[in-house]
Amino acid sequence: IRKAINAKWFNPETNLYANGTMAGQAIALYMGVVPEGKEQAVADELARMVDENNGFLEFGSMGSKMALRMFTRYGHVDKAYEIATKEDCPSWGWWIRQGFTTLAETWELSPVFKDASVDHVFLGDVAAWYVNDLAGINFDAARPGFEHIIIRPHSPEGLDRVDASYDSIKGKVRSAWKRTSNGIVMDIEIPVNTDATLIMPDGTERVLEAGTQTLVI
């Protein structure tokens, strides 16, 4: 299936999928169909699209599920943060400026037809991205049920603090960080009867036992 998709939709010279959209690039990366060795080039094209679009998103439900995560995975977390914090349409911040307290169904709702829901979760993966990628709270697929936890935070330029928690089947998992004059200070809480691996920004790893601890990166 992977070979068939790439034969039909991937241009190895331009590193673009289909007609070259943010969603197309992100979906290919997320689903793992990009030819081996081409992943970074496909992600770099995704980042270029953001620059050419003045930092605005240009995707719908599928892109909102995958684009921010793929920016982060391939070294473009600053691009993801730029998109996530825009306040003009189209953006999540635009909804906030309009007074919404729940997620809308479309980026720009028609004031005349009122033809879309304003309590609609499917563009809302930005919240999960905050927990999984900025705070860095993730399960370990090799040890399901939160027998082991992976903490892999990211700190994009312009963001000074993050604080998130998840009520797992083992108990509360919390990851918080803030910038200080001494570096990034992390507060991490791991529930009893489990442990975690903290993956640092440079890729080095540190094993964390259950309990609450403060670390300086």
Coordinates of N, CA and C in Angstrom, one line a residue:
I1 N 0.8 -1.2 0.0 CA 0.0 0.0 0.0 C 0.9 1.3 0.0
R2 N 1.9 1.2 0.8 CA 2.8 2.4 0.9 C 3.5 2.7 -0.5
K3 N 3.9 1.6 -1.1 CA 4.6 1.8 -2.4 C 3.6 2.3 -3.4
A4 N 2.4 1.8 -3.4 CA 1.3 2.3 -4.3 C 1.0 3.7 -4.1
I5 N 0.9 4.2 -2.9 CA 0.6 5.6 -2.6 C 1.7 6.5 -3.1
N6 N 2.9 6.1 -2.8 CA 4.0 6.9 -3.2 C 4.2 7.0 -4.7
A7 N 3.9 5.8 -5.4 CA 4.0 5.8 -6.9 C 3.0 6.8 -7.5
K8 N 1.9 6.9 -6.9 CA 0.8 7.7 -7.5 C 0.9 9.2 -7.0
W9 N 1.2 9.4 -5.7 CA 1.0 10.7 -5.1 C 2.3 11.5 -4.7
F10 N 3.4 10.8 -4.7 CA 4.6 11.5 -4.2 C 5.5 11.9 -5.3
N11 N 6.0 13.1 -5.3 CA 7.0 13.6 -6.2 C 8.4 13.7 -5.5
P12 N 9.3 12.8 -5.8 CA 10.5 12.7 -5.1 C 11.5 13.9 -5.4
E13 N 11.2 14.6 -6.5 CA 12.0 15.8 -6.8 C 11.6 17.0 -6.0
T14 N 10.3 17.2 -5.8 CA 9.9 18.3 -5.0 C 9.6 18.0 -3.6
N15 N 9.5 16.7 -3.3 CA 9.2 16.2 -1.9 C 7.8 16.6 -1.5
L16 N 6.9 16.7 -2.5 CA 5.5 17.1 -2.2 C 4.5 15.9 -2.5
Y17 N 3.5 15.8 -1.8 CA 2.4 14.9 -2.0 C 1.2 15.5 -2.7
A18 N 0.7 14.8 -3.6 CA -0.5 15.2 -4.4 C -0.3 16.6 -4.9
N19 N -1.3 17.5 -4.5 CA -1.2 18.9 -5.1 C -0.5 19.8 -4.1
G20 N 0.3 19.3 -3.2 CA 1.1 20.1 -2.3 C 0.4 20.9 -1.3
T21 N -0.3 20.3 -0.3 CA -1.0 21.0 0.7 C -0.4 20.7 2.1
M22 N -0.6 21.5 3.1 CA -0.2 21.2 4.4 C -0.7 19.9 4.9
A23 N -2.0 19.7 4.7 CA -2.6 18.4 5.1 C -2.0 17.2 4.5
G24 N -1.7 17.3 3.1 CA -1.2 16.2 2.4 C 0.2 15.8 2.9
Q25 N 1.0 16.8 3.2 CA 2.4 16.6 3.8 C 2.3 15.9 5.2
A26 N 1.4 16.5 6.0 CA 1.3 16.1 7.4 C 0.7 14.7 7.5
I27 N -0.3 14.4 6.7 CA -0.9 13.0 6.7 C 0.1 12.0 6.3
A28 N 0.9 12.2 5.2 CA 1.9 11.2 4.8 C 2.9 11.0 5.9
L29 N 3.3 12.0 6.6 CA 4.3 11.8 7.7 C 3.7 11.1 8.8
Y30 N 2.5 11.5 9.2 CA 1.8 10.9 10.4 C 1.5 9.4 10.2
M31 N 1.1 9.0 8.9 CA 0.7 7.6 8.6 C 2.0 6.8 8.3
G32 N 3.1 7.4 8.2 CA 4.3 6.6 8.0 C 4.5 6.1 6.6
V33 N 4.0 6.8 5.6 CA 4.1 6.3 4.2 C 5.2 6.9 3.5
V34 N 5.9 7.9 4.0 CA 7.0 8.6 3.3 C 8.1 7.7 3.1
P35 N 8.7 7.7 1.9 CA 9.9 6.8 1.7 C 11.0 7.1 2.7
E36 N 11.7 6.0 3.1 CA 12.7 6.1 4.1 C 13.8 7.1 3.7
G37 N 14.2 8.0 4.5 CA 15.2 9.0 4.2 C 14.6 10.3 3.7
K38 N 13.3 10.3 3.3 CA 12.7 11.5 2.8 C 11.9 12.2 3.8
E39 N 11.8 11.7 5.0 CA 10.8 12.3 6.0 C 11.2 13.7 6.3
Q40 N 12.4 14.0 6.6 CA 12.8 15.4 6.9 C 12.5 16.3 5.8
A41 N 12.8 15.9 4.6 CA 12.6 16.8 3.4 C 11.1 17.1 3.3
V42 N 10.2 16.1 3.5 CA 8.8 16.3 3.4 C 8.3 17.3 4.5
A43 N 8.9 17.1 5.7 CA 8.6 18.0 6.8 C 9.1 19.4 6.6
D44 N 10.2 19.6 6.0 CA 10.8 20.9 5.6 C 9.9 21.6 4.6
E45 N 9.3 20.9 3.7 CA 8.4 21.5 2.7 C 7.1 21.9 3.5
L46 N 6.7 21.2 4.4 CA 5.5 21.6 5.2 C 5.8 22.9 6.0
A47 N 7.0 23.0 6.5 CA 7.4 24.3 7.2 C 7.5 25.4 6.2
R48 N 8.0 25.2 5.0 CA 8.0 26.2 4.0 C 6.7 26.8 3.7
M49 N 5.7 25.9 3.6 CA 4.3 26.3 3.3 C 3.8 27.3 4.3
V50 N 4.2 27.1 5.6 CA 3.7 28.0 6.6 C 4.3 29.4 6.4
D51 N 5.6 29.4 6.1 CA 6.3 30.7 5.8 C 5.6 31.4 4.7
E52 N 5.3 30.7 3.6 CA 4.7 31.3 2.4 C 3.2 31.7 2.7
N53 N 2.6 31.2 3.8 CA 1.3 31.5 4.1 C 1.2 32.5 5.3
N54 N 2.3 33.2 5.5 CA 2.5 34.2 6.6 C 2.2 33.6 8.0
G55 N 2.5 32.4 8.2 CA 2.4 31.8 9.5 C 1.0 31.3 9.8
F56 N 0.1 31.3 8.9 CA -1.3 30.8 9.1 C -1.4 29.4 8.7
L57 N -2.3 28.7 9.4 CA -2.7 27.3 9.0 C -3.5 27.4 7.7
E58 N -3.5 26.3 7.0 CA -4.3 26.1 5.8 C -4.7 24.6 5.7
F59 N -5.5 24.2 6.6 CA -6.0 22.8 6.7 C -7.3 22.8 7.4
G60 N -7.9 21.6 7.4 CA -9.1 21.4 8.1 C -9.0 20.3 9.2
S61 N -9.9 19.4 9.2 CA -9.9 18.5 10.4 C -8.7 17.5 10.3
M62 N -8.4 17.0 9.2 CA -7.3 16.1 9.1 C -6.0 16.8 9.4
G63 N -5.8 18.0 8.9 CA -4.5 18.7 9.2 C -4.4 19.1 10.6
S64 N -5.5 19.5 11.2 CA -5.5 19.9 12.6 C -5.1 18.7 13.5
K65 N -5.4 17.5 13.1 CA -5.1 16.3 13.9 C -3.6 16.0 13.8
M66 N -3.0 16.3 12.6 CA -1.6 15.8 12.3 C -0.5 16.9 12.1
A67 N -0.9 18.1 11.7 CA 0.2 19.0 11.3 C 1.0 19.5 12.4
L68 N 0.4 19.9 13.5 CA 1.2 20.4 14.6 C 2.1 19.3 15.2
R69 N 1.6 18.1 15.2 CA 2.4 17.0 15.7 C 3.6 16.7 14.8
M70 N 3.4 16.8 13.5 CA 4.5 16.5 12.6 C 5.5 17.7 12.5
F71 N 5.1 18.9 12.6 CA 6.0 20.0 12.8 C 7.0 19.7 14.0
T72 N 6.4 19.3 15.1 CA 7.1 19.1 16.3 C 8.1 17.9 16.2
R73 N 7.6 16.8 15.6 CA 8.4 15.6 15.5 C 9.7 15.9 14.7
Y74 N 9.5 16.7 13.6 CA 10.7 16.9 12.7 C 11.4 18.3 12.8
G75 N 11.4 18.8 14.1 CA 12.2 19.9 14.4 C 11.7 21.3 14.0
H76 N 10.4 21.4 13.8 CA 9.8 22.7 13.5 C 8.7 23.1 14.5
V77 N 9.0 22.9 15.8 CA 8.0 23.2 16.8 C 7.7 24.7 16.9
D78 N 8.7 25.5 16.5 CA 8.4 27.0 16.4 C 7.3 27.3 15.4
K79 N 7.3 26.6 14.3 CA 6.2 26.8 13.3 C 4.9 26.4 13.9
A80 N 4.9 25.2 14.6 CA 3.6 24.8 15.2 C 3.1 25.8 16.2
Y81 N 4.0 26.3 17.0 CA 3.6 27.3 18.0 C 3.1 28.6 17.3
E82 N 3.8 29.0 16.2 CA 3.3 30.2 15.5 C 1.9 30.0 15.0
I83 N 1.6 28.9 14.4 CA 0.3 28.6 13.9 C -0.7 28.6 15.1
A84 N -0.4 28.0 16.2 CA -1.3 27.8 17.3 C -1.6 29.1 18.0
T85 N -0.8 30.1 17.9 CA -1.0 31.3 18.6 C -1.5 32.5 17.7
K86 N -1.8 32.2 16.5 CA -2.3 33.3 15.6 C -3.7 33.7 16.2
E87 N -4.0 35.0 15.9 CA -5.3 35.5 16.4 C -6.2 36.0 15.3
D88 N -5.7 36.0 14.1 CA -6.5 36.4 13.0 C -7.1 35.2 12.3
C89 N -8.1 35.3 11.5 CA -8.7 34.2 10.8 C -7.8 33.8 9.6
P90 N -7.6 32.5 9.4 CA -8.1 31.3 10.2 C -7.2 30.9 11.3
S91 N -7.8 30.7 12.5 CA -6.9 30.3 13.6 C -7.8 30.0 14.8
W92 N -7.3 29.2 15.8 CA -8.0 29.0 17.0 C -8.1 30.3 17.8
G93 N -7.1 31.1 17.8 CA -7.2 32.4 18.5 C -8.3 33.3 17.9
W94 N -8.6 33.2 16.7 CA -9.7 34.0 16.1 C -11.0 33.6 16.8
W95 N -11.2 32.4 17.0 CA -12.4 32.0 17.8 C -12.5 32.7 19.1
I96 N -11.4 32.6 19.8 CA -11.3 33.3 21.1 C -11.7 34.7 21.0
R97 N -11.1 35.4 20.0 CA -11.4 36.8 19.9 C -12.9 37.1 19.6
Q98 N -13.5 36.1 19.0 CA -15.0 36.3 18.7 C -15.8 35.9 19.9
G99 N -15.2 35.5 21.0 CA -15.9 35.3 22.2 C -16.3 33.8 22.4
F100 N -15.8 32.9 21.5 CA -16.2 31.5 21.7 C -15.5 30.9 22.9
T101 N -16.2 30.1 23.6 CA -15.7 29.3 24.7 C -15.6 27.8 24.4
T102 N -16.1 27.4 23.2 CA -16.1 26.1 22.8 C -15.6 26.1 21.3
L103 N -15.2 24.9 20.8 CA -14.7 24.8 19.5 C -15.7 25.0 18.4
A104 N -15.4 25.7 17.3 CA -16.3 25.9 16.2 C -16.0 24.8 15.1
E105 N -17.0 24.7 14.2 CA -16.9 23.6 13.2 C -16.1 24.1 12.0
T106 N -16.0 25.4 11.7 CA -15.3 25.9 10.6 C -14.5 27.1 11.1
W107 N -13.4 27.4 10.4 CA -12.5 28.5 10.8 C -13.2 29.9 10.8
E108 N -14.1 30.1 9.8 CA -14.8 31.3 9.7 C -16.3 31.0 9.5
L109 N -17.1 31.3 10.5 CA -18.5 31.0 10.4 C -19.3 32.1 9.7
S110 N -20.3 31.7 9.0 CA -21.1 32.6 8.2 C -22.0 33.4 9.2
P111 N -21.9 34.7 9.3 CA -22.8 35.5 10.2 C -24.3 35.5 9.7
V112 N -24.4 35.2 8.4 CA -25.8 35.2 7.8 C -26.5 33.9 7.9
F113 N -25.8 32.8 7.5 CA -26.5 31.5 7.5 C -26.4 30.7 8.8
K114 N -25.4 31.1 9.6 CA -25.2 30.4 10.9 C -25.3 28.9 10.7
D115 N -24.5 28.4 9.7 CA -24.6 27.1 9.2 C -23.6 26.1 9.8
A116 N -23.0 26.4 10.9 CA -22.0 25.5 11.5 C -22.2 25.4 13.0
S117 N -21.7 24.3 13.6 CA -21.8 24.2 15.0 C -20.7 25.0 15.7
V118 N -21.0 25.5 16.9 CA -20.0 26.2 17.7 C -19.7 25.3 19.0
D119 N -19.9 24.1 18.9 CA -19.5 23.1 20.0 C -19.1 21.8 19.3
H120 N -18.0 21.9 18.6 CA -17.6 20.8 17.7 C -16.1 20.5 17.9
V121 N -15.8 19.3 18.3 CA -14.5 19.0 18.7 C -13.5 18.7 17.6
F122 N -13.9 18.5 16.4 CA -13.0 17.9 15.4 C -11.9 18.8 14.9
L123 N -11.8 20.0 15.2 CA -10.6 20.9 15.0 C -9.8 21.1 16.2
G124 N -10.1 20.3 17.3 CA -9.6 20.6 18.6 C -8.3 19.9 19.0
D125 N -7.6 19.3 18.1 CA -6.4 18.5 18.5 C -5.3 19.4 19.0
V126 N -5.4 20.7 18.9 CA -4.4 21.6 19.4 C -4.3 21.4 20.9
A127 N -5.3 21.0 21.6 CA -5.3 20.8 23.0 C -4.5 19.5 23.3
A128 N -4.7 18.5 22.5 CA -3.9 17.3 22.7 C -2.4 17.5 22.4
W129 N -2.1 18.3 21.4 CA -0.8 18.7 21.1 C -0.1 19.4 22.2
Y130 N -0.8 20.2 22.9 CA -0.3 20.9 24.1 C 0.2 19.9 25.2
V131 N -0.7 18.9 25.4 CA -0.4 17.9 26.4 C 0.7 17.0 26.0
N132 N 0.6 16.4 24.8 CA 1.5 15.4 24.3 C 2.9 16.0 23.9
D133 N 2.9 17.2 23.3 CA 4.2 17.7 22.7 C 4.8 18.9 23.5
L134 N 4.0 19.8 24.0 CA 4.6 20.9 24.7 C 4.9 20.5 26.1
A135 N 3.9 19.9 26.8 CA 4.2 19.3 28.1 C 4.9 18.0 28.0
G136 N 4.6 17.2 26.9 CA 5.4 16.0 26.6 C 4.9 14.7 27.3
I137 N 3.6 14.7 27.7 CA 3.1 13.5 28.4 C 2.6 12.5 27.3
N138 N 3.2 11.3 27.3 CA 2.9 10.3 26.3 C 2.9 8.9 27.0
F139 N 2.1 8.0 26.5 CA 2.2 6.6 26.9 C 3.3 5.9 26.1
D140 N 3.7 4.7 26.6 CA 4.7 3.9 25.9 C 3.9 2.7 25.3
A141 N 3.9 2.7 24.0 CA 3.2 1.6 23.3 C 3.7 0.2 23.6
A142 N 5.0 0.2 24.0 CA 5.5 -1.2 24.3 C 5.1 -1.6 25.7
R143 N 4.6 -0.7 26.5 CA 4.2 -1.1 27.9 C 2.8 -0.4 28.1
P144 N 1.8 -0.9 27.6 CA 0.5 -0.2 27.6 C -0.1 -0.1 29.0
G145 N -1.2 0.8 29.1 CA -1.8 0.9 30.4 C -1.0 1.8 31.3
F146 N -0.1 2.7 30.8 CA 0.7 3.6 31.5 C 1.6 2.8 32.5
E147 N 2.0 1.6 32.2 CA 3.0 0.9 33.0 C 4.3 1.6 32.9
H148 N 4.5 2.3 31.8 CA 5.7 3.2 31.6 C 5.2 4.4 30.9
I149 N 5.8 5.6 31.3 CA 5.4 6.8 30.7 C 6.6 7.5 30.0
I150 N 6.3 8.1 28.9 CA 7.4 8.9 28.2 C 7.1 10.4 28.4
I151 N 8.0 11.1 28.9 CA 7.9 12.6 29.0 C 8.9 13.2 28.0
R152 N 8.3 13.8 27.0 CA 9.2 14.4 26.0 C 8.7 15.9 25.7
P153 N 9.1 16.8 26.5 CA 8.6 18.2 26.3 C 9.3 19.0 25.2
H154 N 8.7 20.0 24.7 CA 9.3 20.9 23.7 C 9.0 22.3 24.2
S155 N 10.0 23.2 23.9 CA 9.9 24.6 24.4 C 10.1 25.5 23.2
P156 N 9.1 25.8 22.4 CA 9.2 26.7 21.3 C 9.6 28.2 21.7
E157 N 10.3 28.8 20.8 CA 10.6 30.2 21.0 C 9.4 31.1 21.3
G158 N 9.4 31.9 22.3 CA 8.3 32.7 22.7 C 7.3 32.2 23.7
L159 N 7.5 30.9 24.1 CA 6.7 30.3 25.1 C 7.5 30.1 26.3
D160 N 7.0 30.6 27.5 CA 7.8 30.7 28.7 C 7.4 29.6 29.7
R161 N 6.2 29.1 29.6 CA 5.8 28.1 30.6 C 4.7 27.2 30.1
V162 N 4.7 26.0 30.6 CA 3.7 25.0 30.2 C 3.3 24.2 31.5
D163 N 2.1 23.9 31.7 CA 1.7 23.1 32.8 C 0.5 22.2 32.4
A164 N 0.7 20.9 32.4 CA -0.4 20.0 32.0 C -0.4 18.7 32.8
S165 N -1.6 18.1 32.9 CA -1.6 16.8 33.7 C -2.6 15.9 33.0
Y166 N -2.5 14.6 33.2 CA -3.4 13.6 32.7 C -3.7 12.6 33.7
D167 N -5.0 12.3 33.9 CA -5.4 11.3 34.9 C -5.4 10.0 34.2
S168 N -4.3 9.3 34.3 CA -4.1 8.0 33.7 C -4.8 6.9 34.6
I169 N -4.8 5.7 34.1 CA -5.3 4.6 34.9 C -4.5 4.3 36.1
K170 N -3.2 4.7 36.0 CA -2.3 4.5 37.2 C -2.3 5.7 38.2
G171 N -2.9 6.8 37.7 CA -3.0 8.0 38.6 C -2.5 9.2 37.8
K172 N -2.4 10.3 38.5 CA -2.1 11.6 37.8 C -0.7 11.7 37.3
V173 N -0.6 12.1 36.0 CA 0.7 12.3 35.4 C 0.8 13.8 35.2
R174 N 1.8 14.5 35.7 CA 1.9 16.0 35.5 C 3.3 16.3 34.9
S175 N 3.3 17.2 34.0 CA 4.6 17.7 33.5 C 4.4 19.2 33.3
A176 N 5.3 20.0 34.0 CA 5.3 21.4 33.9 C 6.7 22.0 33.7
W177 N 6.9 23.0 32.9 CA 8.2 23.6 32.8 C 8.0 25.1 32.7
K178 N 9.1 25.8 33.1 CA 9.2 27.3 32.9 C 10.6 27.7 32.6
R179 N 10.7 28.8 31.9 CA 12.1 29.3 31.6 C 12.5 30.2 32.8
T180 N 13.8 30.0 33.2 CA 14.4 30.8 34.3 C 15.8 31.2 33.8
S181 N 16.4 32.0 34.6 CA 17.8 32.5 34.3 C 18.8 31.3 34.4
N182 N 18.4 30.2 35.1 CA 19.3 29.1 35.2 C 19.0 28.0 34.1
G183 N 18.0 28.2 33.3 CA 17.6 27.2 32.3 C 16.1 26.9 32.5
I184 N 15.7 25.8 31.9 CA 14.3 25.4 32.0 C 14.1 24.5 33.2
V185 N 13.2 24.9 34.1 CA 13.0 24.1 35.3 C 11.7 23.3 35.1
M186 N 11.8 22.0 35.3 CA 10.7 21.1 35.1 C 10.2 20.5 36.5
D187 N 8.9 20.5 36.6 CA 8.2 19.8 37.7 C 7.5 18.6 37.1
I188 N 7.8 17.4 37.5 CA 7.2 16.2 37.0 C 6.7 15.3 38.1
E189 N 5.5 14.8 37.9 CA 4.8 14.0 38.8 C 4.5 12.6 38.2
I190 N 5.0 11.5 38.7 CA 4.8 10.2 38.1 C 4.0 9.4 39.2
P191 N 2.9 8.7 38.8 CA 2.1 8.0 39.8 C 2.9 6.7 40.3
V192 N 2.4 6.2 41.5 CA 3.0 5.0 42.0 C 2.8 3.8 41.1
N193 N 3.7 2.8 41.3 CA 3.6 1.6 40.6 C 3.9 1.7 39.1
T194 N 4.6 2.8 38.7 CA 5.0 3.0 37.4 C 6.3 3.8 37.4
D195 N 6.9 4.0 36.2 CA 8.1 4.9 36.1 C 8.0 5.6 34.7
A196 N 9.0 6.4 34.4 CA 9.0 7.2 33.2 C 10.4 7.4 32.7
T197 N 10.4 7.7 31.4 CA 11.7 8.2 30.8 C 11.5 9.6 30.3
L198 N 12.3 10.5 30.8 CA 12.4 11.8 30.3 C 13.3 11.9 29.2
I199 N 12.9 12.4 28.0 CA 13.7 12.6 26.8 C 14.0 14.0 26.7
M200 N 15.2 14.4 26.9 CA 15.7 15.8 26.9 C 15.6 16.4 25.4
P201 N 15.7 17.7 25.3 CA 15.7 18.3 24.0 C 16.9 17.8 23.1
D202 N 18.0 17.5 23.7 CA 19.1 17.0 22.9 C 19.1 15.5 22.6
G203 N 18.0 14.8 23.0 CA 17.8 13.4 22.8 C 18.3 12.5 23.9
T204 N 19.0 13.0 24.8 CA 19.5 12.2 25.9 C 18.3 11.8 26.8
E205 N 18.4 10.7 27.5 CA 17.3 10.1 28.3 C 17.7 10.0 29.8
R206 N 16.6 10.1 30.6 CA 16.8 10.0 32.0 C 15.6 9.2 32.6
V207 N 15.9 8.2 33.4 CA 14.8 7.4 34.0 C 14.3 8.1 35.3
L208 N 13.0 8.2 35.4 CA 12.4 8.8 36.5 C 11.5 7.8 37.3
E209 N 11.7 7.8 38.6 CA 10.9 6.9 39.4 C 9.6 7.6 39.8
A210 N 8.7 6.8 40.4 CA 7.4 7.4 40.9 C 7.7 8.5 41.9
G211 N 6.8 9.5 41.9 CA 6.9 10.6 42.8 C 7.0 11.9 42.1
T212 N 7.2 13.0 42.9 CA 7.3 14.3 42.3 C 8.8 14.8 42.4
Q213 N 9.2 15.4 41.3 CA 10.6 15.8 41.3 C 10.8 17.1 40.4
T214 N 11.8 17.8 40.8 CA 12.1 19.1 40.0 C 13.5 18.9 39.4
L215 N 13.6 19.2 38.1 CA 14.8 19.1 37.3 C 15.1 20.4 36.6
V216 N 16.4 20.6 36.4 CA 16.8 21.8 35.6 C 17.4 21.3 34.3
I217 N 16.9 21.7 33.2 CA 17.4 21.3 31.9 C 18.3 22.5 31.4

